[in-house]
Amino acid sequence: MRTLHADVAVVGTGAGGAVAAKELAEAGLRVVVLEEGDWHPPQTLTARPRDMLVELYRDAGQIATVGTPPIVLPLGRAVGGTTLVNSGTCFRTPRHVLDAWRADDGLELELDFDRVEAELNVVEVPPQLAGRNAELVRQGAARLGLSGGYLRRNVRGCVGSGVCAYGCPAGAKQHVGATYVPKATAAGAELLTGVRIRRIHTARDGRVSGVEGDGVRVQAPRVVLAAGAIHTPVLLARNRLGRGPLGDNLSIHPATAARARFDEEVRLWDGVPQSYYVDALAGEGIMLEGIAGPPDYLAMAIPKHGREHRDLMLDARRLAQFGVMVHDTGRGRVRNLLGRPLIRYDLAPADARRFQRGFELLARIWFAAGAREVVVPIAGVPPLRDGDTTPLRAAHVRPRDLTLMAFHPLGTARASADPARGVLDADLQVRGTSGLYVADGAAVPTSLGVNPQITIMALAARLAQHLACRS
Ligand SMILES: Cc1cc2nc3c(=O)[nH]c(=O)nc-3n(C[C@H](O)[C@H](O)[C@H](O)COP(=O)(O)OP(=O)(O)OC[C@H]3O[C@@H](n4cnc5c(N)ncnc54)[C@H](O)[C@@H]3O)c2cc1C
Ligand code: SF4
């Protein structure tokens, strides 16, 4: 057993862990960072979905929830965590969400978004890289007078190659493995990859004393867990730590994509996959965001089979695709099943109706832009033609009728000043175990309605500052 000593051990190098490690190391603390995945420099990223899913994602991206409907929930496993494979979209935590956290959970959070965005080089997608797929939605939305815009993303030198979800071969995406992790190690942090932490050690007085896994033990008076919203509660549970609603309160931002057929060539794989959004229904918890990828991804993603699948793929160059994401009201839970997560989530009927509403707006946008046909992933709803959305509006959409994915698990070790609501206190410390903190999506108290990486990073930066001040 190799034993290391540190002021702080950080578990995980994703959005939360990498930021915490860098800020703590730069504050002069001895930091050891432990990551289950490997380091993948840009020259090793082939952009081929079949290969990269296996290399960069946990369980080849095939993790799914148990419930109605089952929802595929991909997670990154690498230096950089899920930020290595994400779309790079950057939203700040909406003001009304921060206000709700203050009112409901007593969380007074002044988050320094400027600092995080400067590290990541967050910039708006230039129109010439947005792709025809986004341009059609922009045109349709403009004709209907709907609000939207080009997304802000963490990139430097993006060439619009369209393969963000499989790692950026151009090295343009400024994921935390390429930004925060190198700064952490430059400031003296020691990074160990290929190490899965299984044990959290505590002393008799209930203080944390270190972590252990895969032949490595780190003795440290402070531990920051950042294994993500699915694995942090499992790690706590298998070590019998964490009080209150551990593993409950899981929100995921359920999402899915619809497709449209145009007479012109769209080539949805050209340009930034997630480059444009329409927020006309954001007040109802519905966001439309671009989502695209290479043709082999499209073949896997289309929820059709047989002749219908063949016909769509034969017309792949003329297909457009766009996503609908819902600010979910339903909640799921994560449980420890022999060291692995069992994820239970049932889509709330009200959220199913939000998808219906989102698709209806998207169909109107596409028809306004000249679409010939719109195909929505709702069982029993036929392809929409001639600008007619009646079959969609008339459908009684139940959760089981939808084909969904989700990319934003949050909330399974929620922070709250109220011990009955929060596994973590307002300083993100695990109740009952002093010195043990959480700095990942698990800490985020509620669904956000927008993509969460900036929120998680800003929370982690705040925690690191707090720990550095107390050292
Ligand atoms: C395809 C996709 C696209 C997305 N696009 C966006 C986007 O455009 N914008 C956005 O804001 N968000 C996006 N997200 C979500 C965003 O990337 C995540 O919300 C964010 O990375 C979560 O941060 P985290 O720190 O909670 O966990 P992660 O980033 O998942 O990091 C957790 C890390 O911990 C490691 N780990 C887990 N268990 C252990 C253990 N026991 N020991 C050691 N290491 C461990 C994992 O290997 C992983 O590297 C996307 C997600 C996906 C899947
Ligand atoms: S579009 Fe291509 S170049 Fe731009 S960030 Fe994504 S993978 Fe990298």
XYZ file of N, CA, C and O and ligand atoms in Angstrom, residues 153 155 158-164 168 170 172-173 273, ligand 2:
64
model
N -19.538 29.377 -24.666
C -18.839 28.095 -24.469
C -17.389 28.312 -24.040
O -16.788 29.334 -24.351
N -14.105 27.553 -24.931
C -13.242 27.081 -26.032
C -12.174 28.127 -26.357
O -12.332 29.310 -26.077
N -11.788 26.932 -31.388
C -12.742 25.917 -31.874
C -12.869 26.014 -33.397
O -12.970 27.107 -33.956
N -12.858 24.835 -34.073
C -12.986 24.821 -35.533
C -14.333 24.256 -35.977
O -14.549 24.006 -37.158
N -15.211 23.993 -35.028
C -16.557 23.519 -35.387
C -16.578 22.118 -35.951
O -17.369 21.812 -36.838
N -15.734 21.237 -35.415
C -15.650 19.888 -35.981
C -16.834 19.000 -35.597
O -17.000 17.913 -36.147
N -17.623 19.421 -34.624
C -18.886 18.741 -34.343
C -18.791 17.464 -33.533
O -19.730 16.680 -33.507
N -17.667 17.232 -32.846
C -17.527 15.959 -32.128
C -17.265 16.154 -30.635
O -16.641 15.305 -29.993
N -17.764 17.239 -30.063
C -17.468 17.557 -28.650
C -17.712 16.385 -27.709
O -16.982 16.196 -26.746
N -12.365 16.543 -27.657
C -12.042 17.510 -28.719
C -10.645 17.237 -29.277
O -9.644 17.546 -28.630
N -9.072 18.740 -31.500
C -8.341 19.985 -31.802
C -7.756 20.611 -30.537
O -7.021 21.601 -30.614
N -9.332 22.286 -28.493
C -9.944 23.613 -28.350
C -10.818 23.722 -27.093
O -10.874 24.777 -26.465
N -11.475 22.621 -26.750
C -12.368 22.714 -25.589
C -11.546 22.936 -24.316
O -10.606 22.189 -24.044
N -21.786 21.488 -32.208
C -23.032 20.727 -31.998
C -24.059 21.472 -31.152
O -25.248 21.382 -31.399
S -16.763 21.716 -32.150
Fe -14.892 20.480 -32.515
S -13.198 21.943 -32.236
Fe -15.020 22.883 -31.315
S -14.911 22.282 -29.141
Fe -16.227 20.767 -30.177
S -14.807 19.112 -30.729
Fe -13.549 20.906 -30.271
